[in-house]
mmCIF file of C-alpha atoms and ligand atoms in Angstrom:
data_model
loop_
_atom_site.group_PDB
_atom_site.id
_atom_site.type_symbol
_atom_site.label_atom_id
_atom_site.label_comp_id
_atom_site.label_asym_id
_atom_site.label_seq_id
_atom_site.Cartn_x
_atom_site.Cartn_y
_atom_site.Cartn_z
ATOM 1 C CA MET A 255 -34.394 13.398 75.890
ATOM 2 C CA GLN A 256 -33.010 15.671 78.526
ATOM 3 C CA THR A 257 -29.628 17.395 77.730
ATOM 4 C CA THR A 258 -27.480 17.728 80.810
ATOM 5 C CA LEU A 259 -25.220 21.165 80.559
ATOM 6 C CA THR A 260 -22.454 20.884 82.913
ATOM 7 C CA ASP A 261 -18.845 22.646 83.311
ATOM 8 C CA SER A 262 -17.386 19.376 85.023
ATOM 9 C CA ALA A 263 -15.391 17.015 82.515
ATOM 10 C CA LYS A 264 -15.863 14.194 84.768
ATOM 11 C CA GLU A 265 -19.506 14.359 84.740
ATOM 12 C CA ALA A 266 -19.720 14.776 81.116
ATOM 13 C CA ALA A 267 -17.218 11.801 80.313
ATOM 14 C CA ASP A 268 -19.566 10.045 83.389
ATOM 15 C CA ILE A 269 -22.651 10.900 80.653
ATOM 16 C CA LEU A 270 -20.798 9.553 77.910
ATOM 17 C CA ASN A 271 -19.130 6.338 79.337
ATOM 18 C CA SER A 272 -22.966 5.503 80.451
ATOM 19 C CA GLY A 273 -23.853 5.334 76.813
ATOM 20 C CA GLY A 274 -24.583 8.864 76.269
ATOM 21 C CA VAL A 275 -23.903 10.933 73.697
ATOM 22 C CA VAL A 276 -22.331 14.570 74.720
ATOM 23 C CA ALA A 277 -20.503 17.416 73.081
ATOM 24 C CA PHE A 278 -17.598 19.132 74.209
ATOM 25 C CA PRO A 279 -15.226 22.137 73.298
ATOM 26 C CA THR A 280 -11.675 21.414 71.662
ATOM 27 C CA GLU A 281 -9.359 24.874 70.301
ATOM 28 C CA THR A 282 -10.968 23.732 66.811
ATOM 29 C CA VAL A 283 -15.084 23.493 66.698
ATOM 30 C CA TYR A 284 -17.189 22.329 69.179
ATOM 31 C CA GLY A 285 -17.018 18.105 68.891
ATOM 32 C CA LEU A 286 -20.359 15.769 69.683
ATOM 33 C CA GLY A 287 -18.978 12.495 71.443
ATOM 34 C CA ALA A 288 -19.345 8.965 71.360
ATOM 35 C CA GLY A 289 -17.250 6.276 72.951
ATOM 36 C CA ILE A 290 -15.593 4.094 69.962
ATOM 37 C CA ASP A 291 -17.159 1.055 71.719
ATOM 38 C CA ASN A 292 -20.517 1.466 71.973
ATOM 39 C CA PRO A 293 -22.600 0.729 68.459
ATOM 40 C CA GLU A 294 -25.615 2.307 70.007
ATOM 41 C CA ALA A 295 -24.702 5.720 71.032
ATOM 42 C CA ILE A 296 -22.832 5.872 67.615
ATOM 43 C CA ARG A 297 -25.877 5.333 65.544
ATOM 44 C CA GLN A 298 -28.082 7.772 68.161
ATOM 45 C CA LEU A 299 -25.277 10.509 67.284
ATOM 46 C CA PHE A 300 -25.469 10.221 63.747
ATOM 47 C CA HIS A 301 -28.980 10.493 63.833
ATOM 48 C CA ALA A 302 -28.697 13.624 66.112
ATOM 49 C CA LYS A 303 -26.708 15.532 63.563
ATOM 50 C CA GLY A 304 -28.568 14.385 60.770
ATOM 51 C CA ARG A 305 -25.058 13.253 59.410
ATOM 52 C CA PRO A 306 -25.209 10.420 56.541
ATOM 53 C CA GLY A 307 -23.961 7.525 57.776
ATOM 54 C CA ASP A 308 -21.510 7.314 54.905
ATOM 55 C CA ASN A 309 -19.623 10.087 56.275
ATOM 56 C CA PRO A 310 -16.897 9.235 58.757
ATOM 57 C CA LEU A 311 -15.862 10.346 62.262
ATOM 58 C CA ILE A 312 -12.646 11.988 63.985
ATOM 59 C CA VAL A 313 -11.664 9.912 66.562
ATOM 60 C CA HIS A 314 -10.477 11.619 69.666
ATOM 61 C CA ILE A 315 -7.659 10.581 71.794
ATOM 62 C CA TYR A 316 -6.068 12.737 74.710
ATOM 63 C CA SER A 317 -2.157 11.072 74.832
ATOM 64 C CA LEU A 318 -0.549 9.559 72.422
ATOM 65 C CA GLU A 319 -0.349 5.957 74.283
ATOM 66 C CA GLN A 320 -3.784 5.868 73.139
ATOM 67 C CA LEU A 321 -2.475 5.724 69.299
ATOM 68 C CA ALA A 322 -1.973 2.214 69.350
ATOM 69 C CA ASP A 323 -5.611 1.683 70.660
ATOM 70 C CA VAL A 324 -6.932 3.618 67.054
ATOM 71 C CA ALA A 325 -3.863 3.102 64.452
ATOM 72 C CA ASP A 326 -2.066 0.237 63.078
ATOM 73 C CA GLU A 327 0.427 1.722 61.662
ATOM 74 C CA ILE A 328 2.044 4.705 61.802
ATOM 75 C CA ASN A 329 4.428 5.566 58.696
ATOM 76 C CA PRO A 330 7.401 7.832 58.932
ATOM 77 C CA SER A 331 5.390 10.973 57.464
ATOM 78 C CA ALA A 332 2.588 10.523 60.042
ATOM 79 C CA ARG A 333 5.292 10.256 62.877
ATOM 80 C CA VAL A 334 7.082 13.369 62.321
ATOM 81 C CA LEU A 335 3.432 14.875 61.899
ATOM 82 C CA ILE A 336 2.950 13.577 65.523
ATOM 83 C CA GLU A 337 5.786 14.918 66.512
ATOM 84 C CA ARG A 338 5.620 18.542 65.366
ATOM 85 C CA PHE A 339 1.957 19.279 65.788
ATOM 86 C CA PHE A 340 0.366 16.659 68.214
ATOM 87 C CA PRO A 341 -2.160 17.503 70.489
ATOM 88 C CA GLY A 342 -3.446 20.127 68.093
ATOM 89 C CA PRO A 343 -5.941 21.248 65.781
ATOM 90 C CA LEU A 344 -4.035 18.313 62.915
ATOM 91 C CA THR A 345 -6.339 15.469 61.719
ATOM 92 C CA LEU A 346 -3.934 12.327 60.900
ATOM 93 C CA VAL A 347 -5.854 9.514 58.321
ATOM 94 C CA LEU A 348 -3.968 6.100 59.162
ATOM 95 C CA LYS A 349 -4.682 2.439 59.124
ATOM 96 C CA LYS A 350 -7.040 1.842 61.356
ATOM 97 C CA ASN A 351 -6.993 -1.119 63.763
ATOM 98 C CA GLN A 352 -9.488 -3.758 64.517
ATOM 99 C CA LEU A 353 -10.704 -1.835 67.967
ATOM 100 C CA VAL A 354 -12.244 1.134 65.629
ATOM 101 C CA PRO A 355 -15.825 -0.405 64.230
ATOM 102 C CA TYR A 356 -16.844 -0.163 60.644
ATOM 103 C CA SER A 357 -19.757 2.198 61.541
ATOM 104 C CA VAL A 358 -17.414 5.025 62.698
ATOM 105 C CA THR A 359 -14.892 4.905 59.513
ATOM 106 C CA ALA A 360 -17.974 4.710 57.564
ATOM 107 C CA GLY A 361 -16.930 1.548 56.134
ATOM 108 C CA LEU A 362 -13.403 2.566 55.289
ATOM 109 C CA GLU A 363 -9.820 0.720 56.623
ATOM 110 C CA THR A 364 -8.173 4.034 57.450
ATOM 111 C CA VAL A 365 -9.334 6.155 60.669
ATOM 112 C CA GLY A 366 -8.670 9.869 61.139
ATOM 113 C CA VAL A 367 -7.210 10.230 64.633
ATOM 114 C CA ARG A 368 -6.931 13.602 66.604
ATOM 115 C CA CYS A 369 -5.267 14.430 69.613
ATOM 116 C CA PRO A 370 -6.886 18.161 70.792
ATOM 117 C CA ALA A 371 -4.735 20.799 72.531
ATOM 118 C CA ASN A 372 -7.679 22.376 74.081
ATOM 119 C CA LEU A 373 -7.123 21.137 78.365
ATOM 120 C CA LEU A 374 -10.826 20.982 79.105
ATOM 121 C CA ALA A 375 -11.132 18.545 76.176
ATOM 122 C CA ARG A 376 -8.364 16.293 76.847
ATOM 123 C CA GLU A 377 -9.687 16.101 80.657
ATOM 124 C CA PHE A 378 -13.061 15.018 79.158
ATOM 125 C CA LEU A 379 -11.226 12.178 76.901
ATOM 126 C CA SER A 380 -8.753 10.739 79.785
ATOM 127 C CA HIS A 381 -12.044 10.199 82.012
ATOM 128 C CA CYS A 382 -13.794 8.597 78.862
ATOM 129 C CA SER A 383 -13.009 4.779 78.853
ATOM 130 C CA SER A 384 -12.856 4.441 75.374
ATOM 131 C CA PRO A 385 -11.227 7.031 72.423
ATOM 132 C CA VAL A 386 -14.200 9.101 71.427
ATOM 133 C CA ALA A 387 -15.781 9.773 68.066
ATOM 134 C CA ALA A 388 -16.617 13.028 67.733
ATOM 135 C CA PRO A 389 -18.016 14.973 64.320
ATOM 136 C CA SER A 390 -18.288 18.529 64.325
ATOM 137 C CA ALA A 391 -21.204 19.628 66.947
ATOM 138 C CA ASN A 392 -23.863 20.947 64.384
ATOM 139 C CA LEU A 393 -26.475 19.690 62.678
ATOM 140 C CA SER A 394 -25.487 18.519 59.473
ATOM 141 C CA GLY A 395 -25.344 21.311 56.744
ATOM 142 C CA LEU A 396 -24.876 23.993 58.752
ATOM 143 C CA PRO A 397 -21.825 25.801 60.055
ATOM 144 C CA SER A 398 -19.654 23.999 62.888
ATOM 145 C CA ALA A 399 -20.446 25.419 66.160
ATOM 146 C CA THR A 400 -18.091 27.245 68.081
ATOM 147 C CA SER A 401 -19.321 27.822 71.249
ATOM 148 C CA TRP A 402 -21.356 25.982 73.771
ATOM 149 C CA GLU A 403 -24.528 27.683 72.937
ATOM 150 C CA THR A 404 -24.723 27.507 69.711
ATOM 151 C CA VAL A 405 -24.342 23.829 70.461
ATOM 152 C CA PHE A 406 -27.256 24.031 72.670
ATOM 153 C CA GLU A 407 -29.165 25.934 69.869
ATOM 154 C CA ASP A 408 -28.846 22.964 67.610
ATOM 155 C CA LEU A 409 -29.191 20.241 69.480
ATOM 156 C CA GLN A 410 -30.817 20.721 72.789
ATOM 157 C CA GLY A 411 -33.404 17.549 73.449
ATOM 158 C CA LYS A 412 -31.577 15.347 70.880
ATOM 159 C CA ILE A 413 -28.200 14.746 73.044
ATOM 160 C CA ASN A 414 -27.281 13.565 76.600
ATOM 161 C CA GLY A 415 -25.052 16.454 77.426
ATOM 162 C CA VAL A 416 -22.785 19.277 76.806
ATOM 163 C CA LEU A 417 -19.661 20.518 78.158
ATOM 164 C CA ARG A 418 -19.332 23.959 78.871
ATOM 165 C CA GLY A 419 -16.229 25.659 77.655
ATOM 166 C CA LYS A 420 -14.764 28.867 76.698
ATOM 167 C CA PRO A 421 -15.405 29.607 72.469
ATOM 168 C CA SER A 422 -12.996 28.305 70.279
ATOM 169 C CA SER A 423 -9.992 29.756 69.933
ATOM 170 C CA ILE A 424 -9.480 28.497 66.292
ATOM 171 C CA GLY A 425 -13.387 28.587 64.927
ATOM 172 C CA LEU A 426 -12.293 26.215 61.770
ATOM 173 C CA GLU A 427 -12.117 22.748 61.856
ATOM 174 C CA SER A 428 -8.944 20.759 61.638
ATOM 175 C CA THR A 429 -5.819 20.785 58.866
ATOM 176 C CA ILE A 430 -7.112 17.076 57.823
ATOM 177 C CA VAL A 431 -4.022 14.964 56.422
ATOM 178 C CA ASP A 432 -4.227 11.498 54.498
ATOM 179 C CA CYS A 433 -0.722 9.421 55.873
ATOM 180 C CA SER A 434 -2.053 6.156 54.798
ATOM 181 C CA GLY A 435 -0.699 5.939 51.785
ATOM 182 C CA PRO A 436 2.813 6.306 49.882
ATOM 183 C CA MET A 437 2.764 9.715 49.766
ATOM 184 C CA PRO A 438 1.133 12.087 52.529
ATOM 185 C CA ILE A 439 -1.787 14.298 51.493
ATOM 186 C CA LEU A 440 -3.768 17.393 52.185
ATOM 187 C CA LEU A 441 -7.339 16.743 52.477
ATOM 188 C CA ARG A 442 -9.024 19.512 54.450
ATOM 189 C CA ALA A 443 -7.225 22.933 55.089
ATOM 190 C CA GLY A 444 -6.835 23.932 58.922
ATOM 191 C CA ALA A 445 -5.129 25.804 61.211
ATOM 192 C CA ILE A 446 -2.227 24.243 60.500
ATOM 193 C CA THR A 447 -1.037 25.505 57.496
ATOM 194 C CA LEU A 448 0.167 24.032 54.468
ATOM 195 C CA GLU A 449 3.211 26.130 54.627
ATOM 196 C CA GLN A 450 4.270 25.133 58.115
ATOM 197 C CA LEU A 451 3.091 21.095 56.508
ATOM 198 C CA GLN A 452 5.412 21.645 53.531
ATOM 199 C CA ALA A 453 8.372 23.039 56.326
ATOM 200 C CA VAL A 454 8.223 19.404 57.896
ATOM 201 C CA LEU A 455 7.338 17.444 54.678
ATOM 202 C CA PRO A 456 7.780 19.059 51.481
ATOM 203 C CA GLU A 457 6.700 16.464 49.417
ATOM 204 C CA ILE A 458 2.859 16.738 51.058
ATOM 205 C CA ALA A 459 0.228 16.573 47.973
ATOM 206 C CA LEU A 460 -2.791 18.435 47.392
ATOM 207 C CA ASN A 461 -5.806 16.827 47.196
ATOM 208 C CA ILE A 462 -7.070 17.437 43.750
ATOM 209 C CA VAL A 463 -9.494 15.578 42.099
ATOM 210 C CA THR A 464 -8.887 14.021 38.966
ATOM 211 C CA ASN A 465 -11.562 11.568 38.557
ATOM 212 C CA GLU A 466 -14.615 12.377 39.618
ATOM 213 C CA ALA A 467 -16.463 9.042 39.177
ATOM 214 C CA ALA A 468 -14.051 7.809 41.807
ATOM 215 C CA PRO A 469 -14.662 8.085 45.393
ATOM 216 C CA PRO A 470 -13.732 10.847 47.285
ATOM 217 C CA LYS A 471 -10.839 10.404 49.313
ATOM 218 C CA SER A 472 -12.530 12.818 52.205
ATOM 219 C CA PRO A 473 -16.386 11.600 51.991
ATOM 220 C CA GLY A 474 -17.591 14.503 54.064
ATOM 221 C CA LEU A 475 -15.981 16.812 50.939
ATOM 222 C CA LYS A 476 -18.352 16.186 48.608
ATOM 223 C CA TYR A 477 -21.543 17.056 51.136
ATOM 224 C CA PRO A 478 -22.759 21.128 51.132
ATOM 225 C CA HIS A 479 -21.140 22.282 54.605
ATOM 226 C CA TYR A 480 -21.507 25.486 56.364
ATOM 227 C CA ALA A 481 -24.012 27.462 54.720
ATOM 228 C CA PRO A 482 -25.887 29.523 56.889
ATOM 229 C CA LYS A 483 -29.257 30.484 55.071
ATOM 230 C CA ALA A 484 -28.226 33.999 53.379
ATOM 231 C CA SER A 485 -27.046 33.324 50.466
ATOM 232 C CA LEU A 486 -22.621 34.522 50.253
ATOM 233 C CA ILE A 487 -21.580 36.719 47.744
ATOM 234 C CA LEU A 488 -17.497 36.225 47.580
ATOM 235 C CA VAL A 489 -15.813 39.372 47.164
ATOM 236 C CA HIS A 490 -11.954 40.564 46.912
ATOM 237 C CA ALA A 491 -10.707 44.303 48.541
ATOM 238 C CA ASN A 492 -11.248 46.621 45.872
ATOM 239 C CA ASP A 493 -14.314 45.416 44.040
ATOM 240 C CA ARG A 494 -17.189 47.542 43.807
ATOM 241 C CA ILE A 495 -20.145 46.043 45.340
ATOM 242 C CA THR A 496 -23.715 47.305 45.235
ATOM 243 C CA ILE A 497 -25.577 46.203 48.239
ATOM 244 C CA GLY A 498 -29.443 45.705 48.404
ATOM 245 C CA PRO A 499 -31.536 45.648 51.886
ATOM 246 C CA HIS A 500 -30.608 42.892 54.674
ATOM 247 C CA SER A 501 -26.964 42.387 53.657
ATOM 248 C CA ALA A 502 -23.901 42.203 56.193
ATOM 249 C CA TYR A 503 -20.120 41.913 55.332
ATOM 250 C CA ILE A 504 -17.005 40.257 56.952
ATOM 251 C CA GLY A 505 -13.432 40.744 56.160
ATOM 252 C CA ILE A 506 -10.179 42.105 56.809
ATOM 253 C CA SER A 507 -10.397 44.980 54.829
ATOM 254 C CA SER A 508 -13.095 47.720 55.063
ATOM 255 C CA PRO A 509 -16.344 47.799 52.520
ATOM 256 C CA PRO A 510 -16.694 50.342 49.981
ATOM 257 C CA GLU A 511 -20.419 50.390 50.922
ATOM 258 C CA GLU A 512 -21.548 51.409 54.500
ATOM 259 C CA PHE A 513 -23.403 47.772 55.849
ATOM 260 C CA SER A 514 -25.485 48.313 59.186
ATOM 261 C CA LEU A 515 -23.785 44.358 59.767
ATOM 262 C CA ALA A 516 -20.413 44.393 59.256
ATOM 263 C CA LYS A 517 -17.303 42.796 61.145
ATOM 264 C CA ILE A 518 -13.902 43.905 59.962
ATOM 265 C CA CYS A 519 -11.457 41.713 61.127
ATOM 266 C CA PRO A 520 -8.142 43.100 62.161
ATOM 267 C CA ASN A 521 -5.924 40.257 61.182
ATOM 268 C CA LEU A 522 -7.115 36.509 59.433
ATOM 269 C CA GLU A 523 -6.932 34.474 62.814
ATOM 270 C CA GLU A 524 -9.712 36.836 64.035
ATOM 271 C CA TYR A 525 -11.524 36.229 60.442
ATOM 272 C CA GLY A 526 -11.103 32.601 60.764
ATOM 273 C CA ARG A 527 -12.451 32.441 64.520
ATOM 274 C CA GLU A 528 -15.482 34.448 63.981
ATOM 275 C CA LEU A 529 -16.503 33.145 60.842
ATOM 276 C CA PHE A 530 -19.036 30.756 61.478
ATOM 277 C CA SER A 531 -20.590 32.529 64.656
ATOM 278 C CA PHE A 532 -20.809 35.448 61.811
ATOM 279 C CA PHE A 533 -22.864 33.288 59.731
ATOM 280 C CA ARG A 534 -25.179 32.345 62.510
ATOM 281 C CA HIS A 535 -25.760 35.817 64.024
ATOM 282 C CA CYS A 536 -26.562 37.180 60.329
ATOM 283 C CA ASP A 537 -29.664 34.731 60.078
ATOM 284 C CA ALA A 538 -30.542 35.384 63.666
ATOM 285 C CA GLU A 539 -30.551 38.753 62.742
ATOM 286 C CA GLY A 540 -32.865 38.109 59.056
ATOM 287 C CA ILE A 541 -29.948 39.156 56.595
ATOM 288 C CA ASN A 542 -30.595 37.633 53.168
ATOM 289 C CA VAL A 543 -26.795 38.259 51.384
ATOM 290 C CA ILE A 544 -23.708 37.991 53.487
ATOM 291 C CA TYR A 545 -20.462 39.677 51.423
ATOM 292 C CA CYS A 546 -17.642 37.685 52.164
ATOM 293 C CA GLU A 547 -13.690 38.820 51.418
ATOM 294 C CA LEU A 548 -12.191 35.944 49.692
ATOM 295 C CA PRO A 549 -8.801 35.935 51.415
ATOM 296 C CA THR A 550 -5.981 34.711 49.158
ATOM 297 C CA ASN A 551 -4.757 31.476 48.907
ATOM 298 C CA THR A 552 -1.912 31.313 51.715
ATOM 299 C CA GLY A 553 -1.746 30.296 55.651
ATOM 300 C CA ILE A 554 -4.598 30.378 57.342
ATOM 301 C CA GLY A 555 -6.049 32.264 54.195
ATOM 302 C CA ARG A 556 -6.867 28.512 52.191
ATOM 303 C CA ALA A 557 -8.916 27.332 55.308
ATOM 304 C CA ILE A 558 -11.132 30.290 55.033
ATOM 305 C CA ARG A 559 -11.428 30.195 51.479
ATOM 306 C CA ASP A 560 -12.054 26.584 51.484
ATOM 307 C CA ARG A 561 -15.018 26.871 53.533
ATOM 308 C CA LEU A 562 -16.529 30.329 51.972
ATOM 309 C CA ILE A 563 -16.349 28.527 48.339
ATOM 310 C CA ARG A 564 -18.108 25.754 49.707
ATOM 311 C CA ALA A 565 -20.411 27.455 52.102
ATOM 312 C CA SER A 566 -21.638 29.350 48.830
ATOM 313 C CA GLY A 567 -21.804 26.494 46.671
ATOM 314 C CA SER A 568 -19.910 27.444 44.326
ATOM 315 C CA HIS A 569 -17.016 24.857 44.306
HETATM 316 O O1 TXA B 155 -11.812 20.268 64.276
HETATM 317 C C1 TXA B 155 -12.107 19.062 63.889
HETATM 318 O O2 TXA B 155 -11.549 18.193 63.317
HETATM 319 C C2 TXA B 155 -13.554 18.574 64.654
HETATM 320 C C3 TXA B 155 -13.212 18.653 65.851
HETATM 321 C C4 TXA B 155 -14.614 18.117 66.753
HETATM 322 O O3 TXA B 155 -12.013 17.326 66.270
HETATM 323 N N1 TXA B 155 -14.438 17.997 63.712
HETATM 324 C C5 TXA B 155 -14.523 17.568 62.457
HETATM 325 O O4 TXA B 155 -15.341 16.917 62.536
HETATM 326 O O5 TXA B 155 -14.761 18.518 61.913
HETATM 327 P P1 TXA B 155 -16.692 16.604 60.831
HETATM 328 O O6 TXA B 155 -16.492 15.090 60.778
HETATM 329 O O7 TXA B 155 -17.162 17.929 60.999
HETATM 330 O O8 TXA B 155 -15.500 16.594 59.985
HETATM 331 C C6 TXA B 155 -14.278 15.444 59.630
HETATM 332 C C7 TXA B 155 -14.018 15.054 58.073
HETATM 333 C C8 TXA B 155 -15.231 14.842 57.184
HETATM 334 O O9 TXA B 155 -15.234 15.499 56.274
HETATM 335 C C9 TXA B 155 -15.073 13.364 57.028
HETATM 336 O O10 TXA B 155 -14.755 12.738 55.739
HETATM 337 C C10 TXA B 155 -13.126 13.911 57.747
HETATM 338 O O11 TXA B 155 -12.986 14.184 58.244
HETATM 339 N N2 TXA B 155 -12.747 12.244 57.768
HETATM 340 C C11 TXA B 155 -12.870 11.430 58.832
HETATM 341 N N3 TXA B 155 -12.502 10.512 59.054
HETATM 342 C C12 TXA B 155 -11.906 10.137 57.717
HETATM 343 C C13 TXA B 155 -11.238 8.985 57.116
HETATM 344 N N4 TXA B 155 -11.049 7.942 57.509
HETATM 345 N N5 TXA B 155 -10.603 9.006 55.899
HETATM 346 C C14 TXA B 155 -10.670 10.245 55.185
HETATM 347 N N6 TXA B 155 -11.521 11.430 55.563
HETATM 348 C C15 TXA B 155 -11.818 11.447 56.583
HETATM 349 MG MG1 MG B 156 -18.850 18.999 60.341
#
C-alpha cells in the first residue's frame, strides 16, 4: 500500500472519505483516523496498528453540534466539562448513540469523544463526512507518535495517508473522564489536570481498581504501553545512581552523574512534550537503560508519572 504524505487537510479528508485510514496531528499526539461509518476502514485501522480488538477507539469531532451524532445522553457533569474544556486535550466517555458501531467501542455501550483544539485537526475533521475514530498513530505498545515523521516510521505502507502538521504541542495523550455513570471518574491523567477538573467538578473520583477480576473501566489500561526497547529506571531528584554503558537520562533536575545522552527539561510541560520522542531517540541510538525522573503527583506531573510507571512495566 502506498502511504500519501500531504500538507492539505482537504486531501487527507478525501482519502479518509473514500475509505482510507489517515493519520493526522492533534495537540496531544498524532491520531490514526477512520470514518466511524466505514467498518472495513475500522478493521484496517486495528490491523495496521496491531491493536487488540477489545480496546475501544476515541471518536473525534470538530464541533459541538457533531456531539449529537455520537453521544446519546449528556449529563450535568459532562456539560460542565464540555463548557470548560472543549475543544482541547480532554476525552469524555458518554453513553453512545446507535450511529456509533460496536467495532469502534469494542462492544461497550459507551463512547470516548474528543474535540481537539489543534486547528489543522479541526480543519481535517470538518472535511470528513462522518466523525472519525482514532487511536494514537503508533504501532501498538510503542510510545505514541508526536510528529508526522514518527507516524511514518511506524506505519509507512500500512495506512493510506499522513496529514503532516507540526509536532504535538502537549506530547501526552488526552485526559479521559468517564461521565457515563452517576459519578465522574478520571480514567487517564493528561494535560487537563486533576486539579483543573476538581475546580469545576469537586466530586470527581479517581479510577482506583478495587476488584482485579472486574472488567477494566478503560480497556486500554490493561495493555503494555508507551514502552521503548530500552529498560526504564525511575529515579527521584536526589537519588544516587551508578550508571552503566549506553545509559540516558530525562528529567527536570540535573542528574548526579554525567550521561552521554541527557535531556534536562526546564519544566514539566517540556518534560511531557519531549518524553515519547526522547524514548524513540534513545532506541535509535542503541541506549539500553533510560533513567527517568519521577515527578510528584500534582499538575501535569500526574500524567508523566502515569506514563513512566506504565512504560517501565512496574504497575
Ligand atoms: O490524545 C488522545 O487521546 C489521542 C488522540 C489521537 O486523540 N488518542 C489516544 O487514543 O490516545 P488511544 O486509543 O491510544 O487511547 C484511548 C484510550 C484507551 O485506553 C481506550 O481503552 C480508552 O481510551 N477508551 C476509549 N473508549 C473508551 C470507552 N468507551 N470507555 C472507556 N475507555 C475508553
Ligand atoms: Mg495509544
